[in-house]
Coordinates of C-alpha atoms in Angstrom, one line a residue:
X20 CA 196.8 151.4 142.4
X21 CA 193.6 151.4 140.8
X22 CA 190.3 151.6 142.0
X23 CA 189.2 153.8 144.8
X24 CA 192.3 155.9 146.1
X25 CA 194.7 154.5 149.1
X26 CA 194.5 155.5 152.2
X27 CA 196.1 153.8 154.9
X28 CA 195.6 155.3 158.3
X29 CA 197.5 151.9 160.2
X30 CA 200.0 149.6 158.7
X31 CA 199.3 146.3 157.3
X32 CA 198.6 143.6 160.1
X33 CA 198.4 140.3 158.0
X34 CA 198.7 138.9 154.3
X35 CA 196.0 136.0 153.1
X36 CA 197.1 133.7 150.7
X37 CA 193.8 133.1 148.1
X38 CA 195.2 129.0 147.0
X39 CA 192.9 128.4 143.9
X40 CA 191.6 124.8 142.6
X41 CA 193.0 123.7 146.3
X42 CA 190.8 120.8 145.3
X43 CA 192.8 119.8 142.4
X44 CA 196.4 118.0 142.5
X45 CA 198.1 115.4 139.7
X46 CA 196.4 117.5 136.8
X47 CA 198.6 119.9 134.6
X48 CA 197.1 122.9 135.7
X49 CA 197.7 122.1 139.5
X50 CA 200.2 119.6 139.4
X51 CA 200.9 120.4 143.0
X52 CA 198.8 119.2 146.1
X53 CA 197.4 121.7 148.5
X54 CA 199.7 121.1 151.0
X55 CA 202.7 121.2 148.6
X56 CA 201.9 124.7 147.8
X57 CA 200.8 125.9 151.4
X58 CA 204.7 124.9 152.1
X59 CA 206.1 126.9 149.7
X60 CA 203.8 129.4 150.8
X61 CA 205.4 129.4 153.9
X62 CA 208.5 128.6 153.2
X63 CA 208.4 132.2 150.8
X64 CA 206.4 134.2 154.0
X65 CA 209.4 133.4 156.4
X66 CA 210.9 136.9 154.8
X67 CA 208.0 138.8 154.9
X68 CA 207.6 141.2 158.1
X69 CA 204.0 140.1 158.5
X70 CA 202.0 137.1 159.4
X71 CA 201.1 135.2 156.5
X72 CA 197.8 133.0 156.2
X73 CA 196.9 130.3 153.6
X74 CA 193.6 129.7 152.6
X75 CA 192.0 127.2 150.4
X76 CA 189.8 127.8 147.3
X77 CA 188.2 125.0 145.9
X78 CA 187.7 125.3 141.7
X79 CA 184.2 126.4 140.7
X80 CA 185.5 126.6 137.3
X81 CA 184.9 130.1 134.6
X82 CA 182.3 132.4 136.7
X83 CA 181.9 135.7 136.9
X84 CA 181.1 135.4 140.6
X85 CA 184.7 134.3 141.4
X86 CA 185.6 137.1 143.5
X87 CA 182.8 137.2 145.7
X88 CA 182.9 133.5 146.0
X89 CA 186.6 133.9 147.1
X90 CA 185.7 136.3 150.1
X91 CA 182.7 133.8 151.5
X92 CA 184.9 130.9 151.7
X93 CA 187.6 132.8 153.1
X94 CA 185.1 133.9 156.0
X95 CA 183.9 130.5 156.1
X96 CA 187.5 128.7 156.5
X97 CA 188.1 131.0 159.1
X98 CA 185.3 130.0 161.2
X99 CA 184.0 133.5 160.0
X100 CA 186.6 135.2 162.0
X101 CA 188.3 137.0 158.6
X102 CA 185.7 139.0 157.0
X103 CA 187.6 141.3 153.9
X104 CA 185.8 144.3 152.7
X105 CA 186.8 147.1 150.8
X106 CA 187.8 149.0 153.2
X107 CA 189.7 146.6 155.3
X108 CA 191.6 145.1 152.0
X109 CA 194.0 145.7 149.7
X110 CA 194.0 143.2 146.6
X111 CA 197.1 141.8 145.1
X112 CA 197.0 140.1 141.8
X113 CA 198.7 139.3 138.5
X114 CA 195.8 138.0 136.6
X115 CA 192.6 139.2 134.8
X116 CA 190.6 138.3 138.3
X117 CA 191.6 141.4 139.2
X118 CA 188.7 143.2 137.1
X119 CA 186.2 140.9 139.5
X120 CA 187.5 142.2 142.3
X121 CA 187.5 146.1 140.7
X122 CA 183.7 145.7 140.1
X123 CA 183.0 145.1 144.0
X124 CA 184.9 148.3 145.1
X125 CA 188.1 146.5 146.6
X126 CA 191.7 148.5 145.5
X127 CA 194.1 146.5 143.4
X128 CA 198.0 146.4 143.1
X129 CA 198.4 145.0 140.0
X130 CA 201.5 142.6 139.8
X131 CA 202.8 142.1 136.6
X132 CA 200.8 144.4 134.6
X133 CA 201.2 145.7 130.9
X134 CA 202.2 149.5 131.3
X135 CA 198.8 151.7 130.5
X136 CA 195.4 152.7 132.2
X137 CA 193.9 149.0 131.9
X138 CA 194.1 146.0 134.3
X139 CA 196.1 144.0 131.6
X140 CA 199.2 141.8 132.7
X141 CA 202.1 140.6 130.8
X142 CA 203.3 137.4 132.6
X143 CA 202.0 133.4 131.6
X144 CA 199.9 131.6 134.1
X145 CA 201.3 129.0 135.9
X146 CA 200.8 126.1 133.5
X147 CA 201.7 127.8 130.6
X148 CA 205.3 128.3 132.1
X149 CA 205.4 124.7 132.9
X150 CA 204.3 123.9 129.7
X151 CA 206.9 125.8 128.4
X152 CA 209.7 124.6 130.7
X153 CA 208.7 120.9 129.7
X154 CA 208.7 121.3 125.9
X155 CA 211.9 122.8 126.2
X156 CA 213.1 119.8 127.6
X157 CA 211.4 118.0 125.6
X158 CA 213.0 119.7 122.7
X159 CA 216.8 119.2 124.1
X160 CA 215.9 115.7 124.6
X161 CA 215.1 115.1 121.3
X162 CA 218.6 116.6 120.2
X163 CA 220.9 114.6 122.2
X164 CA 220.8 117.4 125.1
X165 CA 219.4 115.9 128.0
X166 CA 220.6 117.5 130.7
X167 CA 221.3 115.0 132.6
X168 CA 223.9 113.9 130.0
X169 CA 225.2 117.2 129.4
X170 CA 228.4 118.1 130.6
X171 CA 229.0 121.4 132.5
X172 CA 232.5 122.1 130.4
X173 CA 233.9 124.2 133.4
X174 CA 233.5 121.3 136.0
X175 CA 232.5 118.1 133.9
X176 CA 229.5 117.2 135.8
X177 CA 225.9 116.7 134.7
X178 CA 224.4 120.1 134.7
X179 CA 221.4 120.2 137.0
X180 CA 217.3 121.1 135.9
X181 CA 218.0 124.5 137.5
X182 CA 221.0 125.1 135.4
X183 CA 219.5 123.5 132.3
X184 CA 216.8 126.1 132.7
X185 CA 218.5 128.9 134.4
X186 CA 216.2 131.3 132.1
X187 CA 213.2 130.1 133.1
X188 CA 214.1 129.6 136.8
X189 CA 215.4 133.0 137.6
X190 CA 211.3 134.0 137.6
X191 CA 211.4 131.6 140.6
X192 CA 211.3 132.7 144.1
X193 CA 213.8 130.4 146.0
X194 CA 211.2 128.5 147.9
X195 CA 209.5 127.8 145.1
X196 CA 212.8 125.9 143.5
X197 CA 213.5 124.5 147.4
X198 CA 210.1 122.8 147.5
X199 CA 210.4 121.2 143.8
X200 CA 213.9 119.8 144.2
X201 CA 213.5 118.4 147.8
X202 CA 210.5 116.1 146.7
X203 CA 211.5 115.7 143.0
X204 CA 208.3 117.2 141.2
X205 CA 210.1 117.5 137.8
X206 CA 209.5 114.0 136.8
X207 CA 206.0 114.1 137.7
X208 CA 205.3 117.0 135.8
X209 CA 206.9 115.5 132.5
X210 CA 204.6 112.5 133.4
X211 CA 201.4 114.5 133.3
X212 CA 202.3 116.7 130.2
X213 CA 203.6 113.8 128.0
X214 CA 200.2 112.2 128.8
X215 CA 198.0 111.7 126.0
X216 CA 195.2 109.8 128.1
X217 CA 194.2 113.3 130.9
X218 CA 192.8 116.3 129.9
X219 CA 194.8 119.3 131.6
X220 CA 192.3 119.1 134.5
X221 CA 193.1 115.3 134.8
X222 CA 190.4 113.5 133.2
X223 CA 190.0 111.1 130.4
X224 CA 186.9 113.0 128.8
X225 CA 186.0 116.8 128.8
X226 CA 182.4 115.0 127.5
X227 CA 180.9 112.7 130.2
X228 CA 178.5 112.8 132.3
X229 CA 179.8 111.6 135.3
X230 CA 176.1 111.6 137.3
X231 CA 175.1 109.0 134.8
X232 CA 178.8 106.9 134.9
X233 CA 178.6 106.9 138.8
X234 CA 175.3 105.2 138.6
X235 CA 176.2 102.7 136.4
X236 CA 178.9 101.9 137.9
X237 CA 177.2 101.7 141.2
X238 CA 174.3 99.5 139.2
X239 CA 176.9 96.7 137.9
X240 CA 179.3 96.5 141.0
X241 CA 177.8 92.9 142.2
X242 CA 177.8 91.5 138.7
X243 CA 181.4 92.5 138.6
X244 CA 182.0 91.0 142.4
X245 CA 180.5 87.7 141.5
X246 CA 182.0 86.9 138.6
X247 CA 185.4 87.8 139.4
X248 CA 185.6 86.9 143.3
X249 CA 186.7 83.4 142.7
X250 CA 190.1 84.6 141.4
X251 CA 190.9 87.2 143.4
X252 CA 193.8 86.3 145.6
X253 CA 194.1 87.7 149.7
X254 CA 197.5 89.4 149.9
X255 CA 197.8 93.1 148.9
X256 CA 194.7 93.7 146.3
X257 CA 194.9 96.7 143.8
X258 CA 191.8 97.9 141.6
X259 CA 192.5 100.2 139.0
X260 CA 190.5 102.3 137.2
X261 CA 188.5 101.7 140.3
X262 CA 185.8 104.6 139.6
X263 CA 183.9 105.2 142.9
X264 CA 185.7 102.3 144.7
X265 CA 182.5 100.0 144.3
X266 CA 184.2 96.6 143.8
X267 CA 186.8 97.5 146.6
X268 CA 183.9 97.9 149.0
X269 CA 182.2 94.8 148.1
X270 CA 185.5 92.9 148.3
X271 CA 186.6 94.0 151.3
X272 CA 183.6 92.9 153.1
X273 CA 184.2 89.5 152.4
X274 CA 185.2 87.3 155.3
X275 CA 188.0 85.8 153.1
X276 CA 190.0 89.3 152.5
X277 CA 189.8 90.6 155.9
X278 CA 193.7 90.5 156.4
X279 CA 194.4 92.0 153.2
X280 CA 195.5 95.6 152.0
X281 CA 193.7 97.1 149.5
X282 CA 194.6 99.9 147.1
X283 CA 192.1 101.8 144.4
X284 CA 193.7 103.7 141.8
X285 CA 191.6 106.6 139.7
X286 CA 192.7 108.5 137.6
X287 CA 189.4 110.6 137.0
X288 CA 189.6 113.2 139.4
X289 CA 185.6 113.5 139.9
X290 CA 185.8 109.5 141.1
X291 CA 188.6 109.8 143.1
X292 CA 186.7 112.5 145.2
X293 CA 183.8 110.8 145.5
X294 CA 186.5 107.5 146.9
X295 CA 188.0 109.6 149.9
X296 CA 184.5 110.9 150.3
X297 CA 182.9 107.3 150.8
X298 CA 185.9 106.0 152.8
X299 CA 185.5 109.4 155.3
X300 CA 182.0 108.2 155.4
X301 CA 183.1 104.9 157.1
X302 CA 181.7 102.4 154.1
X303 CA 184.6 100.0 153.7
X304 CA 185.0 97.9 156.1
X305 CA 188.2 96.9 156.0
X306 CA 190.1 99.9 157.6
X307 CA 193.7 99.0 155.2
X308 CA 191.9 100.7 151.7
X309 CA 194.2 103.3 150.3
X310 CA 193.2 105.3 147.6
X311 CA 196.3 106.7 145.2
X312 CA 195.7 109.3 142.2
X313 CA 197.7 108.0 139.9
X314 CA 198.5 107.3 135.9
X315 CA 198.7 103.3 135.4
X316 CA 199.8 103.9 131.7
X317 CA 202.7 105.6 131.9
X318 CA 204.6 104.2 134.8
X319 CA 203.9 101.9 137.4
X320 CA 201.5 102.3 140.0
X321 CA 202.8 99.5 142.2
X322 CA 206.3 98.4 143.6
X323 CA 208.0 95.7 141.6
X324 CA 206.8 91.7 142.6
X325 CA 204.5 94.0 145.2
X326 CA 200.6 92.6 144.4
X327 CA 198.7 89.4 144.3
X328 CA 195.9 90.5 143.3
X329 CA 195.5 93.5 140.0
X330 CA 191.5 93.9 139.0
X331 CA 190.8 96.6 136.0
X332 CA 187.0 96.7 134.3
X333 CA 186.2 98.3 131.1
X334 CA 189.7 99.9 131.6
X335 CA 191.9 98.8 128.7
X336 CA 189.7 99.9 125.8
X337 CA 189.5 103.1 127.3
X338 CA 193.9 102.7 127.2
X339 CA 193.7 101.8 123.5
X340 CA 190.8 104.3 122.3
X341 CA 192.2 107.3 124.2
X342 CA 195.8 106.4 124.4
X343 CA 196.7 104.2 121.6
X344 CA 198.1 100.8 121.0
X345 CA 201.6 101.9 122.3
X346 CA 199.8 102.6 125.6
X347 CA 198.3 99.7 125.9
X348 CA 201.3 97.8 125.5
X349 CA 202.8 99.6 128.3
X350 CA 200.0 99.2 130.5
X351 CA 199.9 95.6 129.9
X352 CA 203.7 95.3 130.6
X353 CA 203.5 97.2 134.1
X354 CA 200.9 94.7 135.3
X355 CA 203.6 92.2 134.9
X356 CA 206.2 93.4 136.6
X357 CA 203.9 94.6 139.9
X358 CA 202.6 91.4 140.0
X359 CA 204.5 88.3 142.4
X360 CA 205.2 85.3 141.2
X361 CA 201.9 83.3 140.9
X362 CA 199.6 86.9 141.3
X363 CA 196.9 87.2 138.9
X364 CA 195.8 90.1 136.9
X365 CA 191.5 90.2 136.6
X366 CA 191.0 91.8 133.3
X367 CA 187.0 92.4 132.9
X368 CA 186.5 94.3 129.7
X369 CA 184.6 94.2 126.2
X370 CA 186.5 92.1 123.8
X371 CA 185.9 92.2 119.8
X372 CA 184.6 89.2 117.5
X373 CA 187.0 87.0 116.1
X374 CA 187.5 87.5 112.3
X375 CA 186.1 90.6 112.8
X376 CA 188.0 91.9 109.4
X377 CA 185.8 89.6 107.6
X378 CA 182.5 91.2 105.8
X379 CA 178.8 90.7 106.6
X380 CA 175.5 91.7 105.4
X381 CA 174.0 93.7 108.0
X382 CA 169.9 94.2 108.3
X383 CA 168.1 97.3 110.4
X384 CA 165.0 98.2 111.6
X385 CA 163.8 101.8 110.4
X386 CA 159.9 102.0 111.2
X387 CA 160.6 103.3 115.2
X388 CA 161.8 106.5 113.4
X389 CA 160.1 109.7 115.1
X390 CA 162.4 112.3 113.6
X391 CA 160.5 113.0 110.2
X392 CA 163.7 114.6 108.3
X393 CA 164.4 116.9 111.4
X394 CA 167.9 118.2 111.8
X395 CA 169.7 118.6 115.4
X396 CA 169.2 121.8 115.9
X397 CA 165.7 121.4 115.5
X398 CA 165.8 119.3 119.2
X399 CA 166.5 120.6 122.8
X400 CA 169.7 118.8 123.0
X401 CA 171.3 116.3 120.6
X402 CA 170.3 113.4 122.9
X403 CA 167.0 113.5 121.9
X404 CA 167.7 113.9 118.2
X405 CA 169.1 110.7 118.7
X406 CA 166.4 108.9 120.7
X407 CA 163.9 110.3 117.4
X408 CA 166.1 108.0 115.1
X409 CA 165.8 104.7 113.9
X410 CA 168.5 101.8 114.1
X411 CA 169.1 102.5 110.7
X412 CA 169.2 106.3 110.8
X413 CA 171.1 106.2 113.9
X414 CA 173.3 104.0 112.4
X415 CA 174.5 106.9 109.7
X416 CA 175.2 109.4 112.3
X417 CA 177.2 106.9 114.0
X418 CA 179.1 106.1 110.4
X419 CA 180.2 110.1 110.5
X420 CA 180.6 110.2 113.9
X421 CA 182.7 107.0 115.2
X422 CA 186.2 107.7 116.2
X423 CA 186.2 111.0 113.5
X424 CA 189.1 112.7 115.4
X425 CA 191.0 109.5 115.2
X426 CA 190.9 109.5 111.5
X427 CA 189.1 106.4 111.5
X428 CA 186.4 106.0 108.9
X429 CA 184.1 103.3 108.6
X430 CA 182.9 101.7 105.1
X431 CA 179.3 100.4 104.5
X432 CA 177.7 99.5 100.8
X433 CA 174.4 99.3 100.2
X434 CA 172.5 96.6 98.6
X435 CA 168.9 94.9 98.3
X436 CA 168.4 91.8 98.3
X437 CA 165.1 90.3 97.5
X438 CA 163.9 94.2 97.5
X439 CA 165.4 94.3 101.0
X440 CA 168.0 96.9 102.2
X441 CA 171.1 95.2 103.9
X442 CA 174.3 97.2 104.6
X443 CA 177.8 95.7 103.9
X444 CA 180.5 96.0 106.2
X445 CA 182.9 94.7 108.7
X446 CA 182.0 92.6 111.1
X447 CA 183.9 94.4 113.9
X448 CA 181.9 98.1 112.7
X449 CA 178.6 96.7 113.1
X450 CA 180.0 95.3 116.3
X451 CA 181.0 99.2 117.3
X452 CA 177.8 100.3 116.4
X453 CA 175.5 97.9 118.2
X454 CA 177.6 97.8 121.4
X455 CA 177.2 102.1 121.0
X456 CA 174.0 103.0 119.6
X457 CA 171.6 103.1 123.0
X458 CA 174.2 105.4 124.8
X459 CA 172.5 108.3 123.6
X460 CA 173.1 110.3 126.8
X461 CA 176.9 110.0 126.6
X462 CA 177.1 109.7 122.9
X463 CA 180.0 112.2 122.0
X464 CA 182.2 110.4 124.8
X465 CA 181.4 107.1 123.2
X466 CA 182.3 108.1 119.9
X467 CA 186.2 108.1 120.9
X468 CA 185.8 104.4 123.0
X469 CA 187.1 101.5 120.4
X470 CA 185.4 97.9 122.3
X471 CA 186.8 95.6 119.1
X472 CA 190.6 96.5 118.8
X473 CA 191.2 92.6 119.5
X474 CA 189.5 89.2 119.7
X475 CA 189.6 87.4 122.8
X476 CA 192.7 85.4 120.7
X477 CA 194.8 88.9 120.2
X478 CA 194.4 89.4 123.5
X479 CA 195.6 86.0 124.9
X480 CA 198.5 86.1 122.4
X481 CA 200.2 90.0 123.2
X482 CA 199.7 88.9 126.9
X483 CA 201.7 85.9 126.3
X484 CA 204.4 87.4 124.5
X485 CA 204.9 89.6 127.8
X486 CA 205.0 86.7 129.9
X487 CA 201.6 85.9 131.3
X488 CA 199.8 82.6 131.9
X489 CA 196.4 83.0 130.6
X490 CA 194.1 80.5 132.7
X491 CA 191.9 78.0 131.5
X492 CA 189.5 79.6 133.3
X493 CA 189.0 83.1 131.4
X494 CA 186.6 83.0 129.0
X495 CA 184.8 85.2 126.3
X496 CA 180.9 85.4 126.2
X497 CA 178.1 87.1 124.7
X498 CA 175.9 89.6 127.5
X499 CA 172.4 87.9 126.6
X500 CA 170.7 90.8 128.3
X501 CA 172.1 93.0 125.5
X502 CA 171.0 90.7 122.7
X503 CA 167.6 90.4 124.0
X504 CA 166.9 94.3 125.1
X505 CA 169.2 95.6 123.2
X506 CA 169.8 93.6 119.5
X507 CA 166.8 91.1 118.8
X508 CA 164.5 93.3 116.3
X509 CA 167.2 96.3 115.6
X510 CA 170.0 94.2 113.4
X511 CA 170.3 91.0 112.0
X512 CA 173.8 89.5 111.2
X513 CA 174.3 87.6 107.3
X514 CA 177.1 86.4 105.9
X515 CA 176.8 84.9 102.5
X516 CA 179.2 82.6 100.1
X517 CA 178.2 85.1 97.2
X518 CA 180.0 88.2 97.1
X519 CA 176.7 90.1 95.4
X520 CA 173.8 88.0 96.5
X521 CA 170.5 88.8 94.8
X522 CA 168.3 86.1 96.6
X523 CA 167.3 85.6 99.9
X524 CA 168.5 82.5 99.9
X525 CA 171.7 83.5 99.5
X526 CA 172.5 84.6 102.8
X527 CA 172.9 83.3 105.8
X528 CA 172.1 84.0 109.6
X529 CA 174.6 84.9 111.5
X530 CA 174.5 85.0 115.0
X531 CA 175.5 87.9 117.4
X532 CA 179.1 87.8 118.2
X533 CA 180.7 87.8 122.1
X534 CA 180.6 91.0 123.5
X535 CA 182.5 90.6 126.7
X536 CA 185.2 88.4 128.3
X537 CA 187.0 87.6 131.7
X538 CA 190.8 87.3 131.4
X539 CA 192.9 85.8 134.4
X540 CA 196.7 86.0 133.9
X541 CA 198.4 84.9 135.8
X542 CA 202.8 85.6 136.7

């Protein structure tokens, strides 16, 4: 016991069960929804002498307040009926939290706990056992021991997970491994740990600013209605990578799609939240819009010849620039099989220049420059040592910067020409650069985010080799807004038939390559 004595005058008259990150499911920390665990909860209190009581607590992430923020939403889930004080409550715990609850009085039976005089404990956390558990499965795998191939040599049948891991298991209470064999959780946990593309609290980026990405995505939901509502087919309608279910809600609306189903898939847990929020608000108004948290890379999201209608914006580069090419494949491939026979997949996305491996001569403005030799640390935040740069300088920081953890690195030589500086490079870098350089405000997120992998070609040809139709109607074209706000006066494109021009006159314009395209395939 530690803290301030025990003394018990009257026995124990009910147990509350504290469920952290309630809020979170499908992630590798909390793999398991609320109500999942508030079964095995009670499933696991059925023994226990005393009434038992789950409560959740949503994730407010590292703060030393935890404690005391614990308590108040337990009053307040109660309908301020529960109120635990120090000298009503006796603290259970098996985790540093303890030490927050020490420093507000309460008395604390450790569970778990390193032998000594300090509130140290010697077992994992939760999601480093599962970690664990799946690596060592992993491992087996890898060695020709799958356990569902291995033989149990007294009996000759396939051993099960439990017995493949008896070790591990025997931590377990038995409702625990009742609840994760009667609804088949092992799969879904080597789903979210063998996936590359989430973070362990189920995101794609630790780094963005999700205020800013709602809003844009908010801001361009009617150009993305408009330009693909011509092809999108009634029937059952999935959008994934749907962000705050924008283009559902738009859709849906339309006299045309009021007899069909439709389904929004995010991945992001932030945007998924904000989906259930907006349909509890009543603002689709079709009633059938389901919204599913789930991974469309590594398995499908839909039943077999299920959908006539697959939608995805700015999705796939994310697949390929956080993922990899493997990924995308796969992703491309499930899209195929969900689809019926005559379905269409929307792909809206960026697409990269044709011949982009070729070289150009690359010209940039450098009087808008405010930063007079200033580092970054010399700014408030690194946002605004960017905003202080000119194209040119902020082209350099974008050199060191672009896809770094990837191992990519991007070549540029200088030369003058005529006394004029011009950067040499490929076509499909400069491409990076220009599609990147005003997204200051999300920079270190954009730094991972590859927009000219392929050419509006590539991507017609690895679509055909799966089995698509590409329609005469896709197309590839160049955002005009962005060349005029965004290009004109920052960078001009050259190419030249000299490999070391000299003379003005030996280069040639070039103009500003496509930037986006709309692909329809169709099954």
């Amino acid at each position: 016991m530690f803290g301030n004595p025990l003394a018990i005058s009257k026995p124990p008259t009910a147990i509350i069960f504290a469920v952290t990150s309630a809020n979170h499911n499908n992630t590798r920390r909390n793999p398991l929804s609320l109500y999942q665990r508030a079964m095995m909860i009670q499933d696991f209190s059925r023994e226990l002498e005393l009434p038992s009581y789950v409560v959740p607590i949503d994730d407010i992430g590292q703060s030393p307040n935890f404690a005391s923020y614990t308590l108040k939403k337990i009053e307040v889930e109660t309908e301020l009926k529960v109120s635990l004080t120090t000298e009503n409550t006796i603290v259970l715990c098996s985790t540093p939290v303890a030490n927050l609850y020490l420093k507000l009085g309460f008395k604390i039976l450790p569970v778990e706990k390193v032998p000594g005089n300090k509130l140290e404990f010697f077992a994992k956390l939760p999601w480093e056992e599962l970690e664990e558990i799946v690596l060592k499965r992993k491992h087996s795998k890898q060695n020709g021991n799958d356990f569902e191939k291995t033989k149990n040599p007294k009996n000759d049948l396939p051993k099960s997970f439990e017995e493949f891991l008896s070790e591990d298991w025997k931590q377990l209470d038995p409702a625990s491994i009742r609840l994760w064999k009667d609804y088949g959780l092992f799969e879904k946990v080597d789903m979210l740990f063998a996936d590359t593309l989430i973070g362990d609290d189920g995101d794609l980026t630790e780094s963005r600013d999700y205020n800013t990405y709602v809003r844009e995505m908010d801001e361009i939901a009617e150009l993305k209605f408009h330009e693909t509502k011509p092809f999108v087919k009634p029937g059952r309608i999935g959008d994934i990578g749907c962000a705050v279910g924008s283009w559902i809600k738009l859709v849906c609306s339309d006299q045309n799609y009021l007899e069909s189903d439709f389904y929004g898939v995010e991945i992001a847990r932030h945007l998924f939240q904000i989906c259930e929020q907006r349909k509890e608000n009543g603002e689709f108004i079709n009633p059938n819009v389901f919204f599913l948290r789930k991974n469309a890379v590594s398995g499908l999201v839909f039943p077999k010849l299920s959908m006539n209608t697959i939608h995805t914006s700015s999705l796939t580069h994310e697949i390929e620039s956080y993922g990899g090419r493997d990924q995308l494949i796969s992703f491309l491939q499930n899209r195929f099989e969900e689809l019926v026979l005559g379905g269409v997949w929307i792909n809206r996305d960026v697409v990269g220049p044709e011949e982009g491996e070729n070289e150009v001569w690359v010209w940039m403005e450098e009087d808008s420059s405010t930063n007079f030799s200033r580092s970054p640390e010399e700014f408030p935040n690194f946002k605004e040592y960017l905003d202080s740069l000119s194209t040119k300088e902020r082209f350099f920081q974008f050199q060191r910067d672009f896809r770094k953890e990837e191992g990519y690195v991007l070549r540029a030589s200088l030369f003058y020409v005529d006394g004029i500086e011009y950067h040499r490079m490929k076509l499909k870098d400069i491409c990076e650069y220009i599609s990147k350089k005003d997204y200051t405000d999300n920079w270190e997120s954009e730094m991972h985010e590859s927009f000219c992998f392929w050419s509006f070609n590539d991507w017609k040809k690895n679509l055909e080799s799966i089995g698509f139709r590409i329609s005469p109607k896709s197309s590839e074209y160049r955002n005009e807004w962005l060349v005029k706000n965004r290009y004109e006066g920052k960078v001009k494109l050259f190419t030249s038939n000299s490999d070391n021009p000299v003379k003005k006159e030996d280069l040639i314009p070039l103009d500003f390559p496509v930037t986006h395209m709309l692909l329809l395939a169709e099954k």
